[in-house]
Amino acid sequence: MDDPRRLTGRGGEENVVDDGVEFYQLGAWTVVALFVLFYGGTFLMSAFIGKKNENADGYMTAGNKIGFGVSAASMTATWIWASSMYASATSGYTYGISGPIHYGLWGALMILFIYPFGRRIRKVAPKAHTLAEVMRARHGKSSQLMLAGSNVVGSVISLTSNFIAGGALVALLSPFNFQQGIVAVAAGVLLYTLWSGFRASVLTDFTQVVAMLGAVVIIIPVVFIAAGGPGMFESGAANLTAEQSNFFSSEAFLNQGAPYIAAVLAYAIGNQTIAQRLFAVREDLIKKTFVTATIGYGATVIGIGMLGVMALYLGINPAEGDLNNLIPQMASTYLGPILLGVFFIMILGSLSSTADSDLSALSAIMMADVYGQNVARKGKANPKTMLLIGRISMVVATAAGLYFASGRMNILDLLVFVGALWGALVFPVLASFYWKKVTNKAFTVSVLAALAVFIPVRFGWISMDGATGYVFDAISVVGIGVVLGLMAFGFFGLRPALGVGVAGAVLSAPFVMGFLHDYEVLTGSLVAYAVSTVLCYLMSFRNKEEFDFALIQQRIGDYDQRSMQPAEAAAAARS
C-alpha cells in the first residue's frame, strides 16, 4: 500500500503518475461509505421486493409481465456496463475520434435489430425462461446444452470483465488495491442479487440507470472543459497518427467497427441476459423497450468513449500501462472530490447492473436447462430445489469471475472474443425460430464446425500465406453477406434479406479479397457466421419433415404451476 508517489490531499490523496500528471484520490473512508451507500441501498431494495415464498419462475423471469419503464431501464443498464464504457474509451484512445462511434453506434443499432427477432421468439415461446430451453423443445438435448454452455462461458467472461473494471476503478481512485476492489464489487453484487434473482436485477437496474445517465450528462462536459475545451484538439493534434486523425479511418473500421458489428449481433441473439429480459417484458412492449434502450445506450457509451479521445489528444499515458485505467484516470485528473464520488457511483452502477444480469442469467440456465430439463425427471422438477440450485450457481459464478479477474485481461479483447464466439450460433438459432426444416443434427454439426474453424483463425494458428489467405477471404465474404442478410431479414423478410446479403457479398469482395485475412478478429468472426450458415442450410433444406412450432408452447411452461395440483394451478393463473 505504501507508494512514494502518493501525497496527502484534500480529504483524500493526490497521486503523481509517471507522465507528471497529478490526479485526485478519494479517501479510504469515503470509498467505504460509497460502497455501503450503493450496495446497501440496492440490498434494501431487493429485500423489499423479495417474497417470503419465492417461486422459481419469478426468480428467472419475474412473471413475464414487466412494464415499459422498468424493462427499458433494465435493458439499457444491462447493455451499458462498465466494460462497455471502458472498452469505448480504449477504442477512442487507440483509434481516435471514430473509435467510440464505431463502438457505441453499432452496439446501439444491434439493440434495435434485436426487437423484430424478439417478437418472433416471444410469439413462439411466450413462457420460456432461456433460449436454450427453447432449443430443447425445438430440437433436443444437444442443441440445448450447446447454447447453454456457450452462455455459461459468455456470462463468466462478462462477470470477469466487470470485476476487472471495478478493480481498476478502486485501485486508481482509492488507497485500496485491485484485488480488494474486485472482491468488494463481487460481494456487493452477490449480496443483493442472491435473494430475489432476476426480479432484484431488473428493479435495481431502474435506479442504477437513472443515476448513471444523470452522472454522464454532468461528468463528460465538466471533464471536457477542465481539460481545455475545444483548444485541446488544436494543441494536441500532434499526438495523433494520420489514422487516428481520420474520422473515416479504415484501420478503425476493420479493427473495431466491423468486428463489433458482427460481435454485437451475436451478443444480441446468443446472450441469455438479453433473452431473459425479452421473456420478462410484456409482449406488447417489446418494440418500445428496445428502441428506448438503443437511444440510451448509444448516447451514453459514445459520450464516455470521448474520455479516451481526450486522453489521446492530451498525450496522457494510461497508469501502469493499463488501458483499463483510462476512464478512472481521466476522472481523477479533472474532477473534484464531489464529482469524483458521483463518477465512482456511476461506474459502480454500470458494472453492477450487468454483473447482476450475468448472475441471474447463469442461475436461470442452471435451474431450467441443467436441472429442470436434464437432471429432474420430465415434469417433476421441484421449484424449491431449483431456487437452491440458482443461488448456489450465483455463488460459484462469482468465485469463478473473481479467479479470472485476477489476471487483469484486456476488456475490449474479452468482449470481441465472446461476441465472435457466439457468431457460430446466430444463424442456427434464428433459423430454428422461422424455418421448419432445421434439424437437431444440422444445428449441432454446423455450430461445432464453425467453432472448429473460428478458434484457430482467431488465434492465428493457421498460416494465411498464399492461397490459404484467399480461401479464408472468400469464406469471410460469405460471412459479410450473412451478417447483412440477417440484419435485413428481421425488418423486411426473406426476399429482401437474400437480396441484401448477396449484394453485400458481391460488392465487398473486390475490396476485401487479398488482405482481409490480416485482420484475425474480423476474419474469425465472419468465418464463424459463414460456416455455420452454409452447413446448417445444406443439412436442412432437403429435410421432408416440418416442425410444428405450436409444440414449443406445449413443451415449455411455468415450473411452479407444473408442481401444483390442478386447482392450485388454476388459482395461480387467475391471480
Coordinates of C-alpha atoms in Angstrom, one line a residue:
M1 CA 0.0 0.0 0.0
D2 CA 2.9 2.4 0.6
D3 CA 3.7 4.4 -2.6
P4 CA 6.3 7.3 -2.6
R5 CA 4.2 9.0 -5.3
R6 CA 1.2 9.5 -3.1
L7 CA 0.8 12.8 -1.4
T8 CA -1.8 13.7 1.2
G9 CA -4.5 15.9 -0.3
R10 CA -7.9 17.4 0.5
G11 CA -9.8 14.7 2.3
G12 CA -8.2 12.2 0.0
E13 CA -4.9 11.8 -1.8
E14 CA -3.2 13.3 -4.8
N15 CA -1.1 10.9 -6.8
V16 CA 1.6 11.8 -9.3
V17 CA 1.8 9.3 -12.2
D18 CA 4.7 8.7 -14.4
D19 CA 3.9 11.4 -17.0
G20 CA 3.8 14.0 -14.4
V21 CA 0.0 14.4 -14.2
E22 CA -1.4 14.8 -10.7
F23 CA -4.8 13.2 -10.0
Y24 CA -7.1 13.2 -7.0
Q25 CA -7.9 10.1 -5.0
L26 CA -10.8 9.5 -2.7
G27 CA -10.0 8.7 0.9
A28 CA -10.4 5.2 2.3
W29 CA -13.4 6.0 4.4
T30 CA -15.1 7.9 1.6
V31 CA -14.8 4.9 -0.6
V32 CA -16.1 2.6 2.1
A33 CA -19.1 4.9 2.6
L34 CA -19.8 5.0 -1.2
F35 CA -19.8 1.2 -1.3
V36 CA -22.1 0.9 1.8
L37 CA -24.4 3.6 0.3
F38 CA -24.7 2.0 -3.1
Y39 CA -24.7 -1.7 -2.3
G40 CA -26.6 -1.3 1.0
G41 CA -29.3 0.7 -0.8
T42 CA -29.6 -1.9 -3.6
F43 CA -29.7 -4.7 -1.0
L44 CA -32.6 -2.9 0.8
M45 CA -34.4 -2.6 -2.5
S46 CA -34.0 -6.3 -3.2
A47 CA -35.1 -7.2 0.3
F48 CA -38.2 -5.0 0.0
I49 CA -39.2 -6.6 -3.3
G50 CA -38.3 -10.2 -2.3
K51 CA -41.1 -12.6 -1.4
K52 CA -41.1 -14.8 1.6
N53 CA -42.3 -17.7 -0.5
E54 CA -40.2 -17.0 -3.6
N55 CA -41.1 -19.1 -6.7
A56 CA -38.8 -20.4 -9.4
D57 CA -40.5 -18.7 -12.3
G58 CA -40.4 -15.3 -10.6
Y59 CA -36.7 -15.8 -9.8
M60 CA -36.0 -16.4 -13.5
T61 CA -38.4 -14.1 -15.5
A62 CA -40.4 -12.1 -12.9
G63 CA -43.7 -13.5 -14.3
N64 CA -43.3 -12.4 -17.9
K65 CA -45.2 -9.1 -17.3
I66 CA -42.6 -6.3 -16.5
G67 CA -43.8 -2.8 -17.6
F68 CA -42.2 -0.4 -20.0
G69 CA -40.2 1.8 -17.6
V70 CA -38.6 -0.9 -15.7
S71 CA -37.9 -3.1 -18.7
A72 CA -36.4 -0.3 -20.8
A73 CA -34.2 0.8 -17.9
S74 CA -33.1 -2.7 -17.3
M75 CA -32.3 -3.4 -21.0
T76 CA -30.3 -0.1 -21.1
A77 CA -28.5 -0.8 -17.9
T78 CA -27.6 -4.3 -18.9
W79 CA -26.3 -3.2 -22.3
I80 CA -24.4 -0.2 -20.7
W81 CA -21.9 -1.9 -18.5
A82 CA -18.6 -0.7 -17.1
S83 CA -16.8 -2.9 -19.5
S84 CA -18.6 -1.2 -22.5
M85 CA -17.6 2.2 -21.1
Y86 CA -14.0 1.1 -20.6
A87 CA -13.8 -0.5 -24.0
S88 CA -15.3 2.5 -25.7
A89 CA -12.6 4.7 -24.1
T90 CA -10.0 2.2 -25.1
S91 CA -11.3 2.3 -28.7
G92 CA -11.2 6.1 -28.6
Y93 CA -7.6 6.2 -27.3
T94 CA -6.5 3.6 -29.8
Y95 CA -8.3 4.7 -33.0
G96 CA -9.1 8.3 -32.4
I97 CA -12.4 10.1 -32.6
S98 CA -14.0 7.4 -34.8
G99 CA -13.3 4.7 -32.2
P100 CA -16.2 5.5 -29.8
I101 CA -18.5 6.0 -32.8
H102 CA -17.7 2.5 -34.1
Y103 CA -18.1 1.1 -30.6
G104 CA -21.3 2.9 -29.5
L105 CA -23.2 3.4 -32.7
W106 CA -23.0 -0.2 -33.9
G107 CA -23.8 -1.5 -30.4
A108 CA -26.8 0.7 -30.3
L109 CA -28.1 -0.4 -33.7
M110 CA -27.7 -4.0 -32.7
I111 CA -30.2 -3.5 -29.9
L112 CA -32.6 -2.1 -32.5
F113 CA -32.0 -5.1 -34.7
I114 CA -33.0 -7.5 -31.9
Y115 CA -36.6 -6.5 -31.5
P116 CA -38.1 -8.0 -34.6
F117 CA -36.5 -11.3 -33.8
G118 CA -37.5 -10.8 -30.2
R119 CA -41.2 -10.5 -31.1
R120 CA -41.0 -13.8 -33.1
I121 CA -39.2 -15.6 -30.2
R122 CA -41.8 -14.5 -27.7
K123 CA -44.6 -15.5 -30.1
V124 CA -43.2 -19.0 -30.4
A125 CA -42.2 -19.4 -26.8
P126 CA -44.2 -17.0 -24.5
K127 CA -43.4 -18.8 -21.3
A128 CA -39.7 -19.7 -21.9
H129 CA -37.0 -18.9 -19.3
T130 CA -33.9 -19.4 -21.5
L131 CA -33.2 -19.6 -25.3
A132 CA -31.5 -22.9 -24.6
E133 CA -34.7 -24.2 -23.1
V134 CA -36.5 -23.3 -26.4
M135 CA -33.8 -25.1 -28.4
R136 CA -34.5 -28.2 -26.3
A137 CA -38.2 -28.0 -27.2
R138 CA -37.3 -27.3 -30.8
H139 CA -34.5 -29.8 -31.4
G140 CA -33.3 -31.8 -28.4
K141 CA -30.7 -32.1 -25.7
S142 CA -27.5 -31.4 -27.7
S143 CA -28.7 -28.1 -29.1
Q144 CA -29.9 -27.0 -25.7
L145 CA -26.7 -27.8 -23.9
M146 CA -24.6 -26.3 -26.6
L147 CA -26.4 -22.9 -26.3
A148 CA -26.5 -23.2 -22.5
G149 CA -22.8 -24.0 -22.4
S150 CA -21.9 -21.0 -24.6
N151 CA -23.9 -18.7 -22.4
V152 CA -22.2 -20.0 -19.2
V153 CA -18.8 -19.2 -20.8
G154 CA -20.1 -15.8 -22.0
S155 CA -21.6 -14.8 -18.7
V156 CA -18.5 -15.8 -16.8
I157 CA -16.3 -13.7 -19.2
S158 CA -18.8 -10.8 -18.8
L159 CA -18.6 -11.1 -15.0
T160 CA -14.8 -11.2 -15.2
S161 CA -14.6 -8.1 -17.3
N162 CA -17.0 -6.2 -14.9
F163 CA -15.0 -7.2 -11.9
I164 CA -11.8 -6.1 -13.7
A165 CA -13.5 -2.7 -14.4
G166 CA -14.4 -2.4 -10.7
G167 CA -10.9 -3.4 -9.6
A168 CA -9.3 -0.8 -11.9
L169 CA -11.7 1.9 -10.5
V170 CA -10.9 1.1 -6.9
A171 CA -7.2 0.8 -7.4
L172 CA -6.9 4.1 -9.2
L173 CA -9.3 6.2 -7.2
S174 CA -8.6 5.0 -3.6
P175 CA -5.9 3.7 -1.4
F176 CA -7.2 0.2 -1.9
N177 CA -5.6 -2.2 -4.4
F178 CA -7.0 -4.0 -7.4
Q179 CA -7.6 -7.3 -5.6
Q180 CA -9.5 -5.6 -2.8
G181 CA -11.6 -3.8 -5.4
I182 CA -12.7 -6.9 -7.2
V183 CA -13.6 -8.7 -4.0
A184 CA -15.7 -5.7 -2.8
V185 CA -17.6 -5.4 -6.1
A186 CA -18.2 -9.1 -6.3
A187 CA -19.5 -9.3 -2.7
G188 CA -21.7 -6.2 -3.2
V189 CA -23.4 -7.6 -6.4
L190 CA -23.9 -11.0 -4.9
L191 CA -25.4 -9.5 -1.7
Y192 CA -28.4 -8.0 -3.4
T193 CA -28.9 -10.4 -6.3
L194 CA -28.8 -13.7 -4.4
W195 CA -32.1 -13.3 -2.6
S196 CA -34.6 -12.3 -5.4
G197 CA -32.6 -13.2 -8.6
F198 CA -33.9 -11.6 -11.8
R199 CA -36.5 -9.5 -10.0
A200 CA -33.8 -7.8 -8.0
S201 CA -31.7 -7.3 -11.1
V202 CA -34.4 -5.5 -13.2
L203 CA -35.8 -3.3 -10.4
T204 CA -32.4 -2.2 -9.1
D205 CA -31.4 -1.6 -12.8
F206 CA -34.0 1.2 -12.9
T207 CA -32.4 3.2 -10.1
Q208 CA -28.9 2.4 -11.4
V209 CA -29.6 3.6 -14.9
V210 CA -31.2 6.9 -13.8
A211 CA -28.2 7.6 -11.6
M212 CA -25.8 6.5 -14.4
L213 CA -27.3 8.6 -17.2
G214 CA -27.6 11.7 -14.9
A215 CA -23.9 11.3 -14.0
V216 CA -22.9 11.1 -17.6
V217 CA -24.7 14.3 -18.5
I218 CA -22.8 16.2 -15.8
I219 CA -19.4 14.5 -15.9
I220 CA -18.4 14.5 -19.6
P221 CA -18.9 18.3 -20.1
V222 CA -17.0 19.0 -16.8
V223 CA -14.0 16.9 -17.8
F224 CA -14.1 18.4 -21.3
I225 CA -14.0 22.0 -20.0
A226 CA -11.4 21.2 -17.3
A227 CA -9.1 19.5 -19.8
G228 CA -9.0 22.6 -22.0
G229 CA -12.2 22.6 -24.0
P230 CA -12.0 22.9 -27.8
G231 CA -8.5 24.1 -27.6
M232 CA -7.2 20.7 -26.7
F233 CA -8.0 19.5 -30.2
E234 CA -5.7 22.1 -31.7
S235 CA -2.8 21.8 -29.2
G236 CA -2.9 18.0 -29.0
A237 CA -3.3 17.2 -32.7
A238 CA 0.4 16.3 -32.9
N239 CA -0.2 13.4 -30.5
L240 CA -2.3 11.6 -33.1
T241 CA -1.2 9.5 -36.1
A242 CA -2.7 10.0 -39.5
E243 CA -5.2 7.1 -39.0
Q244 CA -6.2 8.4 -35.6
S245 CA -6.9 11.8 -37.1
N246 CA -9.0 10.4 -39.9
F247 CA -12.7 10.1 -39.0
F248 CA -13.2 7.6 -41.8
S249 CA -10.1 5.5 -40.8
S250 CA -10.1 2.1 -42.4
E251 CA -7.9 0.8 -39.5
A252 CA -10.6 1.9 -37.0
F253 CA -13.3 0.2 -39.1
L254 CA -11.5 -3.0 -39.8
N255 CA -10.1 -3.4 -36.3
Q256 CA -13.0 -2.1 -34.3
G257 CA -16.1 -1.2 -36.2
A258 CA -16.6 -4.3 -38.5
P259 CA -15.7 -6.9 -35.8
Y260 CA -18.0 -5.2 -33.4
I261 CA -20.9 -5.2 -35.8
A262 CA -20.6 -9.0 -36.1
A263 CA -19.8 -9.5 -32.4
V264 CA -22.8 -7.5 -31.1
L265 CA -25.3 -9.1 -33.5
A266 CA -24.1 -12.4 -32.0
Y267 CA -24.3 -11.0 -28.5
A268 CA -27.9 -9.9 -29.1
I269 CA -29.0 -13.3 -30.3
G270 CA -26.9 -15.6 -28.1
N271 CA -26.8 -13.8 -24.8
Q272 CA -29.1 -15.1 -22.0
T273 CA -29.1 -11.7 -20.2
I274 CA -30.8 -10.2 -23.3
A275 CA -33.1 -13.2 -23.8
Q276 CA -34.1 -13.1 -20.1
R277 CA -35.4 -9.5 -20.4
L278 CA -37.1 -10.4 -23.7
F279 CA -39.0 -13.2 -21.9
A280 CA -39.8 -10.9 -18.9
V281 CA -41.2 -7.8 -20.6
R282 CA -44.8 -7.6 -21.6
E283 CA -45.1 -8.8 -25.2
D284 CA -46.8 -5.7 -26.4
L285 CA -43.9 -3.5 -25.0
I286 CA -41.0 -5.2 -26.8
K287 CA -40.6 -2.6 -29.6
K288 CA -40.8 0.4 -27.2
T289 CA -38.3 -1.2 -24.8
F290 CA -35.7 -2.0 -27.4
V291 CA -36.0 1.4 -29.2
T292 CA -35.6 3.3 -25.9
A293 CA -32.6 1.1 -24.9
T294 CA -31.0 1.8 -28.4
I295 CA -31.0 5.6 -27.8
G296 CA -29.9 5.4 -24.2
Y297 CA -27.0 3.1 -24.9
G298 CA -25.7 4.9 -28.0
A299 CA -25.7 8.4 -26.3
T300 CA -24.1 7.1 -23.1
V301 CA -21.3 4.9 -24.5
I302 CA -20.2 7.2 -27.2
G303 CA -20.1 10.1 -24.7
I304 CA -18.0 8.1 -22.2
G305 CA -15.7 6.9 -25.1
M306 CA -14.8 10.5 -25.7
L307 CA -12.8 10.4 -22.5
G308 CA -10.4 8.1 -24.3
V309 CA -10.2 10.5 -27.2
M310 CA -9.5 13.4 -24.9
A311 CA -6.7 11.4 -23.2
L312 CA -5.2 10.8 -26.7
Y313 CA -5.2 14.5 -27.6
L314 CA -3.8 15.4 -24.2
G315 CA -1.0 12.9 -24.5
I316 CA -1.8 11.1 -21.3
N317 CA -0.3 7.7 -20.8
P318 CA -2.5 5.1 -19.1
A319 CA -1.4 4.5 -15.5
E320 CA 0.7 1.4 -15.2
G321 CA 0.4 1.0 -19.0
D322 CA -3.1 -0.5 -18.5
L323 CA -5.8 0.9 -20.8
N324 CA -8.5 -0.2 -18.3
N325 CA -7.2 2.7 -16.2
L326 CA -8.1 5.4 -18.7
I327 CA -11.6 6.3 -17.6
P328 CA -10.9 6.5 -13.8
Q329 CA -7.6 8.2 -14.6
M330 CA -9.3 11.0 -16.6
A331 CA -12.0 11.4 -14.0
S332 CA -9.5 11.6 -11.1
T333 CA -7.3 14.1 -13.0
Y334 CA -10.1 16.6 -13.9
L335 CA -12.9 16.1 -11.3
G336 CA -13.0 17.5 -7.8
P337 CA -13.9 15.3 -4.8
I338 CA -17.7 15.6 -5.1
L339 CA -18.0 14.9 -8.8
L340 CA -15.4 12.1 -8.4
G341 CA -17.7 10.5 -5.9
V342 CA -20.6 10.8 -8.4
F343 CA -18.3 9.3 -11.1
F344 CA -17.5 6.4 -8.7
I345 CA -21.2 5.6 -8.2
M346 CA -21.8 5.9 -12.0
I347 CA -19.2 3.2 -12.7
L348 CA -20.3 1.0 -9.8
G349 CA -23.9 1.2 -11.1
S350 CA -22.9 0.4 -14.7
L351 CA -20.8 -2.6 -13.8
S352 CA -23.3 -3.9 -11.1
S353 CA -26.3 -3.7 -13.5
T354 CA -24.6 -6.1 -15.9
A355 CA -22.9 -8.3 -13.3
D356 CA -26.2 -8.9 -11.6
S357 CA -27.7 -9.7 -15.0
D358 CA -25.0 -12.3 -15.6
L359 CA -25.6 -13.9 -12.3
S360 CA -29.4 -14.1 -13.0
A361 CA -28.7 -15.5 -16.4
L362 CA -26.4 -18.1 -15.1
S363 CA -28.8 -19.1 -12.4
A364 CA -31.6 -19.5 -14.9
I365 CA -29.5 -21.7 -17.1
M366 CA -28.6 -24.0 -14.2
M367 CA -32.2 -24.0 -12.9
A368 CA -34.0 -24.6 -16.2
D369 CA -31.6 -26.1 -18.6
V370 CA -29.4 -28.2 -16.4
Y371 CA -31.7 -29.2 -13.5
G372 CA -35.2 -28.6 -14.9
Q373 CA -34.8 -30.5 -18.1
N374 CA -31.8 -32.7 -17.8
V375 CA -31.5 -33.8 -14.1
A376 CA -35.1 -33.9 -12.9
R377 CA -37.5 -36.4 -14.4
K378 CA -39.8 -34.9 -17.1
G379 CA -42.4 -32.7 -15.5
K380 CA -41.1 -33.4 -12.0
A381 CA -38.7 -30.5 -11.3
N382 CA -39.0 -29.3 -7.7
P383 CA -39.3 -25.4 -7.7
K384 CA -37.6 -25.2 -4.2
T385 CA -34.7 -27.3 -5.4
M386 CA -34.5 -25.1 -8.5
L387 CA -34.2 -22.0 -6.3
L388 CA -31.4 -23.6 -4.2
I389 CA -29.5 -24.5 -7.4
G390 CA -30.0 -21.0 -8.7
R391 CA -28.5 -19.4 -5.6
I392 CA -25.6 -21.9 -5.4
S393 CA -24.9 -21.2 -9.1
M394 CA -24.6 -17.4 -8.3
V395 CA -22.0 -18.1 -5.6
V396 CA -19.9 -20.4 -7.8
A397 CA -20.1 -18.0 -10.8
T398 CA -18.9 -15.1 -8.6
A399 CA -16.0 -17.1 -7.3
A400 CA -15.0 -18.1 -10.9
G401 CA -15.3 -14.4 -12.0
L402 CA -13.0 -13.4 -9.2
Y403 CA -10.5 -16.0 -10.1
F404 CA -10.3 -15.0 -13.8
A405 CA -10.4 -11.3 -13.0
S406 CA -7.2 -11.5 -11.0
G407 CA -5.4 -11.9 -14.4
R408 CA -6.5 -8.4 -15.5
M409 CA -7.1 -9.2 -19.1
N410 CA -7.9 -6.5 -21.7
I411 CA -11.6 -5.9 -21.5
L412 CA -12.0 -5.0 -25.2
D413 CA -10.4 -8.2 -26.3
L414 CA -12.7 -10.2 -24.0
L415 CA -15.8 -8.6 -25.4
V416 CA -14.9 -9.1 -29.0
F417 CA -13.8 -12.7 -28.4
V418 CA -17.0 -13.8 -26.8
G419 CA -19.1 -12.0 -29.4
A420 CA -17.3 -13.7 -32.2
L421 CA -17.6 -17.0 -30.4
W422 CA -21.4 -16.6 -30.4
G423 CA -21.3 -15.8 -34.1
A424 CA -21.3 -19.6 -34.7
L425 CA -24.8 -19.8 -33.2
V426 CA -26.6 -16.9 -34.7
F427 CA -27.9 -18.4 -37.9
P428 CA -28.8 -21.9 -36.5
V429 CA -30.7 -20.2 -33.6
L430 CA -32.6 -17.7 -35.7
A431 CA -33.4 -20.3 -38.4
S432 CA -34.8 -22.6 -35.7
F433 CA -37.5 -19.9 -34.9
Y434 CA -38.5 -19.4 -38.5
W435 CA -37.7 -22.4 -40.7
K436 CA -39.5 -25.7 -40.1
K437 CA -36.8 -27.8 -41.8
V438 CA -33.9 -27.1 -39.4
T439 CA -32.8 -30.4 -37.7
N440 CA -31.0 -31.1 -34.5
K441 CA -28.2 -32.6 -36.4
A442 CA -27.8 -29.6 -38.7
F443 CA -27.8 -27.3 -35.6
T444 CA -25.2 -29.3 -33.7
V445 CA -22.8 -30.0 -36.6
S446 CA -22.9 -26.5 -38.0
V447 CA -22.1 -24.9 -34.7
L448 CA -19.3 -27.3 -33.8
A449 CA -17.8 -26.9 -37.3
A450 CA -17.9 -23.2 -37.1
L451 CA -16.2 -23.2 -33.7
A452 CA -13.6 -25.6 -35.0
V453 CA -12.7 -23.1 -37.7
F454 CA -13.1 -19.9 -35.7
I455 CA -10.7 -20.7 -32.9
P456 CA -7.6 -21.5 -34.9
V457 CA -8.3 -18.5 -37.2
R458 CA -8.9 -16.1 -34.3
F459 CA -5.7 -17.1 -32.5
G460 CA -3.5 -17.2 -35.6
W461 CA -2.9 -21.0 -35.5
I462 CA -3.4 -21.2 -39.3
S463 CA -0.9 -19.7 -41.7
M464 CA -2.6 -17.2 -44.0
D465 CA 0.2 -17.2 -46.6
G466 CA -0.5 -17.8 -50.2
A467 CA -3.7 -19.4 -51.4
T468 CA -4.9 -20.2 -47.8
G469 CA -5.4 -16.5 -47.1
Y470 CA -7.5 -16.1 -50.3
V471 CA -9.7 -19.1 -49.3
F472 CA -10.5 -17.5 -45.9
D473 CA -11.1 -14.2 -47.5
A474 CA -13.7 -15.9 -49.8
I475 CA -15.3 -17.5 -46.8
S476 CA -15.3 -14.1 -45.0
V477 CA -17.1 -12.6 -48.0
V478 CA -19.9 -15.1 -47.4
G479 CA -19.9 -14.1 -43.8
I480 CA -20.4 -10.5 -44.7
G481 CA -23.4 -11.5 -46.8
V482 CA -24.8 -13.5 -43.9
V483 CA -24.5 -10.6 -41.4
L484 CA -26.1 -8.1 -43.7
G485 CA -28.8 -10.5 -44.7
L486 CA -29.7 -11.3 -41.1
M487 CA -30.0 -7.6 -40.3
A488 CA -32.3 -7.1 -43.2
F489 CA -34.4 -10.2 -42.5
G490 CA -35.7 -9.1 -39.2
F491 CA -37.3 -6.0 -40.6
F492 CA -38.1 -6.8 -44.2
G493 CA -38.5 -10.5 -44.6
L494 CA -36.8 -13.3 -46.6
R495 CA -36.6 -12.0 -50.1
P496 CA -35.2 -8.5 -49.3
A497 CA -32.7 -10.2 -46.9
L498 CA -31.5 -12.5 -49.7
G499 CA -31.0 -9.5 -52.0
V500 CA -29.1 -7.5 -49.3
G501 CA -26.9 -10.5 -48.4
V502 CA -26.0 -11.3 -52.0
A503 CA -25.4 -7.7 -52.9
G504 CA -23.3 -7.1 -49.8
A505 CA -21.1 -10.2 -50.5
V506 CA -20.6 -9.3 -54.2
L507 CA -19.9 -5.6 -53.6
S508 CA -17.5 -6.2 -50.8
A509 CA -15.5 -9.0 -52.5
P510 CA -13.3 -6.7 -54.7
F511 CA -12.4 -4.6 -51.7
V512 CA -11.5 -7.4 -49.2
M513 CA -10.0 -10.2 -51.2
G514 CA -6.3 -10.5 -50.6
F515 CA -6.0 -8.6 -47.4
L516 CA -9.0 -9.2 -45.0
H517 CA -7.2 -12.3 -43.6
D518 CA -4.7 -10.0 -42.0
Y519 CA -7.4 -8.9 -39.5
E520 CA -7.7 -12.0 -37.4
V521 CA -10.6 -10.8 -35.2
L522 CA -12.8 -9.8 -38.0
T523 CA -11.9 -12.8 -40.2
G524 CA -12.6 -15.3 -37.3
S525 CA -16.0 -13.8 -36.7
L526 CA -17.1 -13.7 -40.3
V527 CA -15.8 -17.3 -40.9
A528 CA -17.9 -18.5 -37.9
Y529 CA -21.0 -16.9 -39.4
A530 CA -20.3 -18.3 -42.9
V531 CA -19.5 -21.9 -41.9
S532 CA -22.5 -22.3 -39.5
T533 CA -24.9 -20.8 -42.0
V534 CA -23.8 -22.8 -45.1
L535 CA -23.7 -26.1 -43.2
C536 CA -27.0 -25.5 -41.4
Y537 CA -28.7 -24.8 -44.7
L538 CA -27.2 -27.6 -46.6
M539 CA -28.0 -30.1 -43.9
S540 CA -31.6 -28.9 -43.6
F541 CA -33.1 -27.9 -46.9
R542 CA -33.8 -31.5 -48.1
N543 CA -35.5 -32.4 -44.8
K544 CA -39.0 -33.5 -45.6
E545 CA -40.3 -33.4 -42.0
E546 CA -41.5 -30.0 -40.9
F547 CA -41.6 -28.9 -37.3
D548 CA -44.9 -27.7 -35.8
F549 CA -44.0 -24.6 -33.8
A550 CA -47.1 -25.0 -31.7
L551 CA -45.3 -27.8 -29.9
I552 CA -42.9 -25.4 -28.2
Q553 CA -45.7 -23.8 -26.2
Q554 CA -46.9 -27.2 -25.2
R555 CA -43.4 -28.2 -24.0
I556 CA -42.4 -25.1 -22.1
G557 CA -44.4 -23.6 -19.2
D558 CA -44.2 -22.3 -15.6
Y559 CA -42.3 -24.7 -13.3
D560 CA -44.2 -23.7 -10.2
Q561 CA -47.6 -24.4 -11.8
R562 CA -46.4 -27.7 -13.0
S563 CA -45.7 -28.7 -9.5
M564 CA -49.2 -27.7 -8.2
Q565 CA -52.4 -29.6 -8.1
P566 CA -54.8 -28.7 -10.9
A567 CA -57.0 -26.5 -8.6
E568 CA -53.9 -24.6 -7.3
A569 CA -52.5 -24.0 -10.8
A570 CA -55.9 -22.6 -11.9
A571 CA -56.0 -20.2 -9.0
A572 CA -52.4 -19.1 -9.6
A573 CA -53.1 -18.5 -13.3
R574 CA -56.1 -16.3 -12.3
S575 CA -54.0 -14.2 -9.9

